[in-house]
Tab-separated table of C-alpha atoms and ligand atoms in Angstrom:
chain	number	residue	atom	x	y	z
A	1	MET	CA	50.196	97.021	120.352
A	2	ARG	CA	52.549	95.919	118.420
A	3	ARG	CA	52.414	97.474	114.762
A	4	PHE	CA	53.810	94.878	112.379
A	5	THR	CA	54.710	96.885	109.545
A	6	ASP	CA	58.686	97.793	110.743
A	7	ARG	CA	58.960	93.581	110.619
A	8	LEU	CA	62.904	92.081	109.917
A	9	LYS	CA	63.600	90.306	107.084
A	10	GLU	CA	63.714	86.899	107.163
A	11	THR	CA	67.862	85.364	107.339
A	12	PRO	CA	67.804	83.860	103.157
A	13	SER	CA	68.379	80.056	102.870
A	14	GLN	CA	71.310	78.595	100.989
A	15	THR	CA	71.779	75.062	99.950
A	16	ALA	CA	72.584	72.724	103.338
A	17	GLY	CA	74.734	71.382	100.332
A	18	PRO	CA	76.465	67.156	99.672
A	19	TYR	CA	78.175	67.617	103.761
A	20	VAL	CA	74.755	68.208	105.002
A	21	HIS	CA	75.681	64.872	107.369
A	22	ILE	CA	78.526	66.253	108.558
A	23	GLY	CA	76.383	68.515	111.107
A	24	THR	CA	72.974	66.539	111.116
A	25	THR	CA	73.605	62.744	110.646
A	26	PRO	CA	77.855	62.819	111.390
A	27	GLY	CA	77.610	59.536	112.593
A	28	PHE	CA	75.675	58.396	109.502
A	29	ILE	CA	79.331	58.372	108.014
A	30	GLY	CA	81.301	57.229	110.496
A	31	ILE	CA	81.648	60.797	112.513
A	32	GLY	CA	80.997	59.086	115.988
A	33	GLY	CA	82.795	60.807	119.695
A	34	VAL	CA	80.897	63.444	119.737
A	35	TYR	CA	77.011	63.075	119.806
A	36	PRO	CA	75.832	60.214	121.736
A	37	ALA	CA	73.622	59.710	119.303
A	38	ASP	CA	72.396	60.773	115.296
A	39	HIS	CA	69.215	63.276	116.432
A	40	GLY	CA	66.515	62.139	115.153
A	41	ALA	CA	67.534	58.809	114.228
A	42	VAL	CA	64.609	57.615	116.508
A	43	MET	CA	61.633	59.026	116.971
A	44	VAL	CA	59.674	55.170	118.552
A	45	ASN	CA	61.005	54.097	122.064
A	46	GLU	CA	59.400	51.186	123.782
A	47	SER	CA	56.168	52.919	125.245
A	48	ALA	CA	54.260	54.298	122.091
A	49	ARG	CA	51.167	53.765	120.905
A	50	GLY	CA	50.245	53.579	118.078
A	51	GLU	CA	50.489	51.818	114.798
A	52	ARG	CA	54.644	50.623	114.142
A	53	ILE	CA	54.886	51.986	109.973
A	54	THR	CA	57.759	52.093	107.893
A	55	ILE	CA	58.224	54.312	105.651
A	56	THR	CA	60.956	54.828	102.885
A	57	GLY	CA	61.006	55.495	99.508
A	58	SER	CA	63.573	57.691	96.858
A	59	ILE	CA	64.067	61.903	95.813
A	60	PHE	CA	64.075	61.465	91.948
A	61	ASP	CA	65.718	64.072	89.743
A	62	GLY	CA	64.636	65.562	86.743
A	63	ALA	CA	66.223	63.063	84.830
A	64	GLY	CA	65.107	60.439	87.189
A	65	ALA	CA	68.217	59.543	88.702
A	66	PRO	CA	67.812	58.944	93.321
A	67	LEU	CA	69.704	62.265	94.903
A	68	ARG	CA	72.039	60.403	97.078
A	69	ASP	CA	73.011	63.033	99.281
A	70	ALA	CA	69.290	63.954	100.156
A	71	LEU	CA	69.112	64.450	103.400
A	72	LEU	CA	64.911	64.403	105.146
A	73	GLU	CA	63.065	65.392	108.255
A	74	ILE	CA	59.238	64.889	108.904
A	75	TRP	CA	56.715	65.541	111.396
A	76	GLN	CA	53.783	64.431	113.021
A	77	ALA	CA	51.167	64.230	115.384
A	78	ASP	CA	50.796	60.643	117.343
A	79	ALA	CA	48.737	58.916	117.246
A	80	ASN	CA	45.659	60.071	119.300
A	81	GLY	CA	46.351	63.598	116.882
A	82	LEU	CA	48.478	65.758	118.888
A	83	PHE	CA	51.300	67.199	118.673
A	84	ASN	CA	55.284	66.985	120.509
A	85	SER	CA	55.787	70.247	120.883
A	86	ARG	CA	56.048	72.980	123.223
A	87	SER	CA	52.923	74.939	121.959
A	88	GLU	CA	50.621	72.154	122.190
A	89	ARG	CA	47.534	73.324	123.628
A	90	ARG	CA	44.917	70.493	123.167
A	91	GLY	CA	46.300	68.537	125.279
A	92	THR	CA	49.793	65.958	126.365
A	93	ALA	CA	51.009	64.514	123.505
A	94	ASP	CA	52.361	60.318	123.943
A	95	PRO	CA	56.109	61.361	125.810
A	96	GLY	CA	57.136	58.258	124.234
A	97	PHE	CA	57.125	58.952	120.267
A	98	SER	CA	59.244	62.768	119.096
A	99	GLY	CA	57.197	63.512	116.128
A	100	TRP	CA	60.105	64.518	114.808
A	101	GLY	CA	62.761	62.605	112.636
A	102	ARG	CA	65.751	62.993	110.451
A	103	GLN	CA	66.883	59.644	107.839
A	104	PRO	CA	70.008	60.724	105.318
A	105	VAL	CA	69.458	58.607	102.525
A	106	ASP	CA	71.999	55.892	101.664
A	107	LEU	CA	75.413	57.101	99.919
A	108	GLU	CA	74.351	54.393	96.514
A	109	THR	CA	70.516	53.822	96.507
A	110	GLY	CA	69.539	56.918	97.884
A	111	ILE	CA	67.106	55.266	99.518
A	112	TYR	CA	65.403	56.727	102.940
A	113	ARG	CA	63.637	54.790	105.447
A	114	PHE	CA	62.852	56.569	108.275
A	115	GLU	CA	60.977	53.850	111.494
A	116	THR	CA	57.162	55.114	113.213
A	117	ILE	CA	53.655	55.497	114.110
A	118	LYS	CA	50.917	55.677	112.461
A	119	PRO	CA	49.659	59.632	112.668
A	120	GLY	CA	45.847	60.436	114.711
A	121	ARG	CA	44.054	63.294	112.645
A	122	VAL	CA	44.387	66.315	113.482
A	123	PRO	CA	41.697	69.777	112.606
A	124	TYR	CA	42.462	71.970	109.625
A	125	PRO	CA	42.201	75.314	110.983
A	126	ASP	CA	38.214	75.162	110.645
A	127	GLY	CA	37.540	72.647	112.587
A	128	ARG	CA	37.128	69.577	109.958
A	129	LEU	CA	39.273	67.034	110.372
A	130	GLN	CA	42.360	66.365	107.863
A	131	ALA	CA	43.265	62.694	106.963
A	132	PRO	CA	46.547	60.939	108.323
A	133	HIS	CA	49.843	62.989	107.291
A	134	VAL	CA	53.426	62.847	107.638
A	135	MET	CA	54.687	66.394	106.880
A	136	PHE	CA	58.444	65.889	104.630
A	137	TRP	CA	60.679	68.156	104.968
A	138	ILE	CA	64.381	67.888	101.490
A	139	VAL	CA	67.263	69.956	102.307
A	140	ALA	CA	69.559	68.868	99.540
A	141	ARG	CA	73.080	70.397	97.363
A	142	GLY	CA	70.596	71.474	94.784
A	143	ILE	CA	67.908	72.515	96.762
A	144	ASN	CA	68.088	76.689	97.079
A	145	ILE	CA	65.995	76.910	100.029
A	146	GLY	CA	63.974	73.123	102.051
A	147	LEU	CA	61.036	72.281	99.866
A	148	HIS	CA	58.488	70.988	102.509
A	149	THR	CA	55.459	68.339	101.283
A	150	ARG	CA	52.668	65.666	103.408
A	151	MET	CA	52.152	62.317	102.419
A	152	TYR	CA	49.136	60.478	102.983
A	153	PHE	CA	48.246	57.176	102.907
A	154	GLY	CA	47.340	54.741	101.055
A	155	ASP	CA	45.143	52.793	103.015
A	156	GLU	CA	43.194	55.738	104.076
A	157	GLU	CA	40.828	56.134	100.686
A	158	ALA	CA	37.886	57.693	102.916
A	159	ALA	CA	39.932	60.084	104.569
A	160	ASN	CA	41.435	61.197	101.697
A	161	ALA	CA	38.593	62.009	99.496
A	162	GLU	CA	37.645	64.393	102.960
A	163	ASP	CA	40.829	66.376	103.663
A	164	PRO	CA	40.534	70.106	103.367
A	165	VAL	CA	44.381	70.286	101.637
A	166	LEU	CA	44.004	67.488	98.821
A	167	ALA	CA	40.714	69.251	98.407
A	168	ARG	CA	43.325	72.431	97.496
A	169	ILE	CA	44.934	70.290	95.328
A	170	GLU	CA	43.225	71.843	91.385
A	171	HIS	CA	44.832	69.075	89.567
A	172	LYS	CA	43.540	65.601	89.781
A	173	MET	CA	46.053	64.593	88.683
A	174	ARG	CA	49.074	65.989	90.812
A	175	LEU	CA	46.912	64.064	93.902
A	176	PRO	CA	48.952	60.160	93.729
A	177	THR	CA	52.215	61.968	94.250
A	178	LEU	CA	51.329	62.390	98.528
A	179	VAL	CA	49.957	58.947	98.733
A	180	ALA	CA	52.007	56.238	99.559
A	181	ALA	CA	51.434	53.129	98.798
A	182	ALA	CA	50.450	50.473	101.937
A	183	ASP	CA	51.549	47.159	102.288
A	184	VAL	CA	51.319	45.203	105.746
A	185	SER	CA	52.375	48.113	107.577
A	186	THR	CA	54.765	49.714	105.224
A	187	TYR	CA	54.217	53.127	102.901
A	188	THR	CA	56.711	53.546	100.287
A	189	PHE	CA	56.292	57.271	100.135
A	190	ASP	CA	59.180	58.625	96.497
A	191	ILE	CA	59.369	62.523	95.803
A	192	HIS	CA	59.563	63.310	92.764
A	193	LEU	CA	61.799	67.326	91.689
A	194	GLN	CA	60.606	67.212	88.828
A	195	GLY	CA	58.861	65.791	85.713
A	196	GLU	CA	55.021	64.123	85.205
A	197	LYS	CA	55.204	62.966	89.066
A	198	GLU	CA	56.314	66.103	90.301
A	199	THR	CA	55.781	65.288	93.731
A	200	VAL	CA	53.569	68.780	95.133
A	201	PHE	CA	55.099	70.520	97.168
A	202	PHE	CA	53.312	73.610	99.547
A	203	ASP	CA	54.573	77.084	100.611
A	204	ILE	CA	53.333	77.075	104.347
B	1	MET	CA	46.050	92.858	124.114
B	2	ARG	CA	46.357	89.804	122.565
B	3	ASN	CA	43.757	87.185	122.894
B	4	ALA	CA	45.687	84.127	122.019
B	5	PRO	CA	49.596	82.888	123.169
B	6	THR	CA	51.882	84.427	120.109
B	7	GLU	CA	53.202	80.583	120.243
B	8	THR	CA	50.110	79.400	118.924
B	9	GLY	CA	49.432	81.769	116.015
B	10	PRO	CA	51.044	80.964	112.478
B	11	PHE	CA	52.969	82.474	110.705
B	12	TRP	CA	53.808	85.222	108.302
B	13	PRO	CA	54.173	84.302	104.079
B	14	ARG	CA	57.990	83.989	103.576
B	15	ASP	CA	58.442	85.898	100.879
B	16	LEU	CA	60.471	84.133	98.988
B	17	ASP	CA	62.318	87.555	96.532
B	18	TRP	CA	63.812	87.841	99.731
B	19	HIS	CA	65.357	83.949	99.442
B	20	PRO	CA	67.168	81.953	96.454
B	21	LYS	CA	64.708	80.654	92.960
B	22	ALA	CA	64.754	76.636	93.033
B	23	LEU	CA	65.787	77.565	89.396
B	24	THR	CA	68.596	79.369	89.245
B	25	PRO	CA	70.513	77.656	86.318
B	26	GLY	CA	74.181	79.255	87.589
B	27	TYR	CA	74.143	77.093	90.553
B	28	LYS	CA	74.047	74.011	87.854
B	29	THR	CA	73.488	71.257	90.900
B	30	SER	CA	69.489	73.403	90.605
B	31	VAL	CA	68.926	73.140	86.974
B	32	LEU	CA	67.318	69.362	87.911
B	33	ARG	CA	66.386	69.618	90.853
B	34	SER	CA	64.182	72.550	90.877
B	35	PRO	CA	60.683	72.025	91.020
B	36	GLN	CA	58.961	72.982	87.727
B	37	LYS	CA	55.661	73.696	89.150
B	38	ALA	CA	54.380	77.298	90.906
B	39	LEU	CA	53.935	75.197	95.307
B	40	LEU	CA	50.729	75.461	96.166
B	41	SER	CA	50.153	77.642	99.488
B	42	LEU	CA	48.835	76.614	102.343
B	43	PRO	CA	47.136	77.673	105.658
B	44	ASN	CA	49.300	77.015	107.988
B	45	THR	CA	47.670	73.975	110.503
B	46	LEU	CA	48.047	73.181	113.684
B	47	GLY	CA	51.510	71.254	112.297
B	48	GLU	CA	52.882	73.651	110.716
B	49	ILE	CA	52.945	76.165	113.946
B	50	ASN	CA	53.788	73.078	116.108
B	51	GLY	CA	57.532	71.697	115.880
B	52	PRO	CA	59.947	69.473	118.149
B	53	LEU	CA	60.832	69.885	121.666
B	54	PHE	CA	64.203	69.527	122.214
B	55	GLY	CA	66.023	69.355	125.832
B	56	HIS	CA	69.329	70.959	127.125
B	57	ASN	CA	69.956	67.417	127.929
B	58	MET	CA	70.684	66.687	124.307
B	59	ILE	CA	74.199	68.483	124.339
B	60	GLY	CA	77.612	67.706	125.619
B	61	GLU	CA	79.299	70.511	127.571
B	62	PHE	CA	81.754	70.693	124.404
B	63	ASP	CA	79.160	70.333	121.631
B	64	ASN	CA	79.677	74.673	120.913
B	65	ASP	CA	83.097	74.562	121.055
B	66	LEU	CA	84.347	72.538	116.731
B	67	LEU	CA	88.213	73.821	118.168
B	68	ILE	CA	88.199	70.849	121.007
B	69	ASN	CA	85.332	68.514	120.538
B	70	PHE	CA	87.290	66.844	117.777
B	71	ALA	CA	90.358	66.947	119.400
B	72	ARG	CA	92.883	64.706	121.393
B	73	PRO	CA	92.690	66.036	125.049
B	74	GLY	CA	94.975	69.125	125.415
B	75	GLU	CA	95.310	69.281	121.197
B	76	THR	CA	93.268	72.070	118.618
B	77	ALA	CA	92.417	72.021	115.770
B	78	ILE	CA	94.292	73.944	113.219
B	79	GLY	CA	93.354	77.705	111.903
B	80	GLU	CA	92.607	80.773	112.658
B	81	ARG	CA	90.654	80.963	116.694
B	82	ILE	CA	87.274	83.291	116.017
B	83	ILE	CA	84.239	82.855	117.973
B	84	VAL	CA	80.579	83.048	116.330
B	85	HIS	CA	77.731	84.165	118.403
B	86	GLY	CA	74.007	86.835	117.789
B	87	TYR	CA	70.803	86.219	118.330
B	88	ILE	CA	68.506	84.125	116.821
B	89	LEU	CA	64.977	86.965	116.938
B	90	ASP	CA	61.718	86.272	114.232
B	91	GLU	CA	60.786	88.946	112.259
B	92	HIS	CA	59.602	91.399	114.884
B	93	ALA	CA	62.658	91.006	116.510
B	94	LYS	CA	61.751	89.101	119.698
B	95	PRO	CA	63.816	86.740	120.435
B	96	VAL	CA	64.463	83.059	120.389
B	97	SER	CA	65.081	81.507	122.780
B	98	ASN	CA	65.989	77.391	123.236
B	99	THR	CA	66.200	76.992	119.656
B	100	LEU	CA	68.828	74.193	118.331
B	101	LEU	CA	70.840	75.993	116.237
B	102	GLU	CA	73.785	73.057	114.186
B	103	VAL	CA	76.980	73.978	112.731
B	104	TRP	CA	79.218	72.494	109.947
B	105	GLN	CA	81.893	73.208	108.035
B	106	PRO	CA	85.348	72.136	106.429
B	107	ASN	CA	88.250	73.308	107.918
B	108	ALA	CA	91.981	75.760	107.682
B	109	GLY	CA	92.123	74.492	104.156
B	110	GLY	CA	88.739	73.905	102.841
B	111	ARG	CA	88.700	70.089	103.528
B	112	TYR	CA	85.710	68.275	104.961
B	113	ARG	CA	85.633	65.574	107.058
B	114	HIS	CA	83.498	63.577	104.847
B	115	VAL	CA	83.911	60.229	103.376
B	116	LYS	CA	82.393	62.183	99.629
B	117	ASP	CA	85.283	64.948	100.084
B	118	GLY	CA	87.999	64.588	97.874
B	119	TYR	CA	89.228	67.479	97.657
B	120	ALA	CA	94.286	67.672	98.182
B	121	ALA	CA	93.920	69.808	101.511
B	122	ALA	CA	95.221	68.754	104.604
B	123	ILE	CA	91.984	66.557	106.975
B	124	ASP	CA	93.285	68.179	110.556
B	125	PRO	CA	93.644	65.349	113.097
B	126	ASN	CA	91.665	67.256	115.657
B	127	PHE	CA	89.133	69.236	113.847
B	128	GLY	CA	85.590	67.112	113.228
B	129	GLY	CA	84.158	70.287	111.487
B	130	PHE	CA	80.401	70.398	113.841
B	131	GLY	CA	78.715	71.957	116.692
B	132	ARG	CA	75.715	72.519	118.169
B	133	THR	CA	74.163	74.514	120.805
B	134	LEU	CA	70.877	75.753	122.496
B	135	THR	CA	70.420	79.153	122.225
B	136	ASP	CA	69.514	80.604	125.888
B	137	ASP	CA	66.590	82.912	127.357
B	138	ASP	CA	67.061	86.057	124.899
B	139	GLY	CA	68.179	84.574	121.874
B	140	TYR	CA	71.847	84.560	122.150
B	141	PHE	CA	74.259	81.620	121.207
B	142	ALA	CA	77.780	81.771	120.548
B	143	PHE	CA	80.233	79.089	119.710
B	144	ARG	CA	84.582	78.710	119.046
B	145	THR	CA	85.942	76.952	116.020
B	146	ILE	CA	88.490	77.873	113.092
B	147	LYS	CA	88.192	80.192	110.297
B	148	PRO	CA	87.423	77.968	107.624
B	149	GLY	CA	89.075	77.924	104.686
B	150	PRO	CA	87.444	78.352	101.182
B	151	TYR	CA	87.711	75.274	98.059
B	152	PRO	CA	87.099	74.456	94.911
B	153	TRP	CA	83.427	72.883	93.294
B	154	PRO	CA	82.390	71.374	90.572
B	155	ASN	CA	80.600	74.556	88.970
B	156	ASN	CA	82.519	76.442	86.167
B	157	GLN	CA	85.694	75.105	85.263
B	158	ASN	CA	87.149	77.506	88.999
B	159	ASP	CA	84.207	77.849	90.645
B	160	TRP	CA	86.008	78.641	94.963
B	161	ARG	CA	83.356	78.438	98.108
B	162	PRO	CA	84.179	81.601	99.859
B	163	SER	CA	84.935	80.911	103.816
B	164	HIS	CA	81.554	79.983	105.228
B	165	ILE	CA	80.037	77.549	108.082
B	166	HIS	CA	76.855	75.964	107.137
B	167	PHE	CA	73.912	75.698	109.239
B	168	SER	CA	70.956	74.748	110.216
B	169	VAL	CA	67.526	76.022	112.646
B	170	PHE	CA	64.227	74.944	114.590
B	171	GLY	CA	62.039	77.495	115.894
B	172	PRO	CA	59.126	76.831	117.616
B	173	GLY	CA	57.351	75.092	114.376
B	174	PHE	CA	58.265	72.989	111.537
B	175	ALA	CA	57.025	76.352	109.404
B	176	GLN	CA	60.383	78.742	110.904
B	177	ARG	CA	63.040	75.421	109.715
B	178	LEU	CA	65.232	77.324	108.617
B	179	ILE	CA	69.112	75.803	106.489
B	180	SER	CA	71.779	78.273	105.531
B	181	GLN	CA	75.335	79.558	105.503
B	182	LEU	CA	77.028	82.163	106.408
B	183	TYR	CA	79.607	84.610	104.914
B	184	PHE	CA	82.510	85.961	106.395
B	185	GLU	CA	82.994	90.050	106.105
B	186	GLY	CA	85.759	91.259	103.815
B	187	ASP	CA	85.650	87.301	101.774
B	188	PRO	CA	86.450	88.511	97.790
B	189	HIS	CA	85.038	85.387	97.160
B	190	ILE	CA	81.156	86.273	98.085
B	191	ALA	CA	80.232	87.716	95.182
B	192	LEU	CA	82.024	85.836	93.053
B	193	CYS	CA	79.806	82.597	93.956
B	194	PRO	CA	77.181	81.399	91.748
B	195	ILE	CA	75.951	79.629	95.897
B	196	VAL	CA	75.530	83.239	97.409
B	197	ASN	CA	74.272	84.697	93.514
B	198	THR	CA	71.479	82.062	93.939
B	199	ILE	CA	69.767	85.722	96.250
B	200	LYS	CA	69.777	88.845	94.328
B	201	ASP	CA	69.144	91.117	97.606
B	202	PRO	CA	72.804	92.215	97.447
B	203	GLN	CA	71.244	93.469	101.652
B	204	ALA	CA	69.808	89.574	101.589
B	205	ILE	CA	73.758	88.557	101.121
B	206	ASP	CA	74.713	90.756	103.717
B	207	GLN	CA	72.422	89.163	106.189
B	208	LEU	CA	74.547	85.784	105.320
B	209	THR	CA	77.305	88.137	106.032
B	210	ALA	CA	79.398	87.912	109.495
B	211	LYS	CA	81.101	91.428	111.239
B	212	LEU	CA	83.611	90.681	112.878
B	213	ASP	CA	83.330	92.174	116.841
B	214	MET	CA	86.656	93.641	117.800
B	215	ASP	CA	84.416	94.418	120.953
B	216	ASN	CA	83.333	91.466	122.204
B	217	THR	CA	87.471	89.732	120.285
B	218	ILE	CA	89.210	88.515	123.463
B	219	PRO	CA	92.641	89.341	123.147
B	220	MET	CA	95.700	87.364	122.388
B	221	ASP	CA	92.993	85.096	121.736
B	222	ALA	CA	90.836	84.245	119.515
B	223	ARG	CA	88.816	87.262	117.310
B	224	ALA	CA	84.748	87.371	117.185
B	225	TYR	CA	82.316	87.214	115.272
B	226	ARG	CA	79.174	88.640	115.159
B	227	PHE	CA	76.145	86.912	113.452
B	228	ASP	CA	72.576	87.367	114.170
B	229	ILE	CA	69.899	85.407	112.731
B	230	VAL	CA	65.812	85.915	112.210
B	231	LEU	CA	63.185	83.454	111.411
B	232	ARG	CA	59.545	83.904	110.279
B	233	GLY	CA	57.468	85.526	112.948
B	234	ARG	CA	53.849	84.585	113.824
B	235	ARG	CA	50.840	86.947	112.927
B	236	SER	CA	48.882	88.720	115.256
B	237	THR	CA	46.035	86.429	115.743
B	238	LEU	CA	43.739	89.717	117.270
B	239	PHE	CA	41.309	89.862	115.207
B	240	GLU	CA	41.702	86.581	112.706
B	241	ASN	CA	39.352	83.297	113.217
B	242	ARG	CA	37.221	84.795	115.909
B	243	MET	CA	33.742	82.903	114.979
B	244	GLU	CA	31.210	84.853	115.862
B	245	GLY	CA	29.885	85.478	119.707
B	246	ASN	CA	33.317	84.646	121.356
C	1	FE2	FE1	80.542	74.347	102.404
């Protein structure tokens, strides 16, 4: 049996810096001719099952200014709660939906936007169902290690009320920082790096 | 002897003292961009244990050759020709195969091909400054490029970045997602750099420093640098989360 006392150290993180687009979304800054498209720009094809939704918002620094050089990635289950991943053992995820998306914020306005589908519910390790949610990972200049958070849906009050992750948040006044406001099929999810409305970030 | 495939177990927690802290005042931009409240620790759920799936069909033939992937036919980028290669492993030294590695960097003069970079150094018309590759079954990767130049940046009045290549790695679980920077052995700017020095442990900084690799240098052509990357490893699930009676 393998012993785990002599583990290697994980490679330490460094900031993605202001020029993250060159390596991750070159088309977004007008560099064509190398990749056919920006990886992660499209998550959904015509055959994807589930409700089409838009997730949009901004990321604010401690002075209340929107970040204009950030990159976001999201990862989520399909409409049936399955992940399009090689280690998904519960079934086969929807081939029309990648589950993973990557978008920069706009260089001028700081607004990001994902076109995706509403995810199904996924069990917690103890078997209870989590509320529908989307995992977020945020990198930018000045962020030394990528920030993990989750977006929950404002129109899923009953599911949110029994979600095992939300239940772990001791300061209940911080819960709204993880819940996106719903307007038909558009969900607005603003992220605050500091201040009274500081988003709950996770050590996963 | 294991009751679950290693691909489905939860990850070891991150050693957050090995990584830079969020708030590192020597790197001024972190001051307003660092969360001030404690991170909430979560057990890994299926979402963190799983991660997106990318196939070899997304990778173009020259995606890992920055010398030519943006250059006009028959031309190459200007600068010191180098090969950067190594293995992506997990914390148990197990190869991380078929995982996506993306890189980006400035040109030999320290200038990025980016609308927001106004540094005086000239753009190289034959250099885009980015590439990508998937590791093979042994976790091995290689790319060819030019050695990036140092460049000045607004922080203190005279801060210069060491030569560096930015990189992004996935791994099979979303919790392994990592972006960092590769430095080059012997560069005096490493010790002076406020971004490097967000990392406190000199051994951790050494882990980001690629080593000159004469054995794999191609005579009369390109020098090699060796750089291994370690992603989080999965815990043993041998006696964990086993329901009574199972
Ligand atoms: Fe850089």
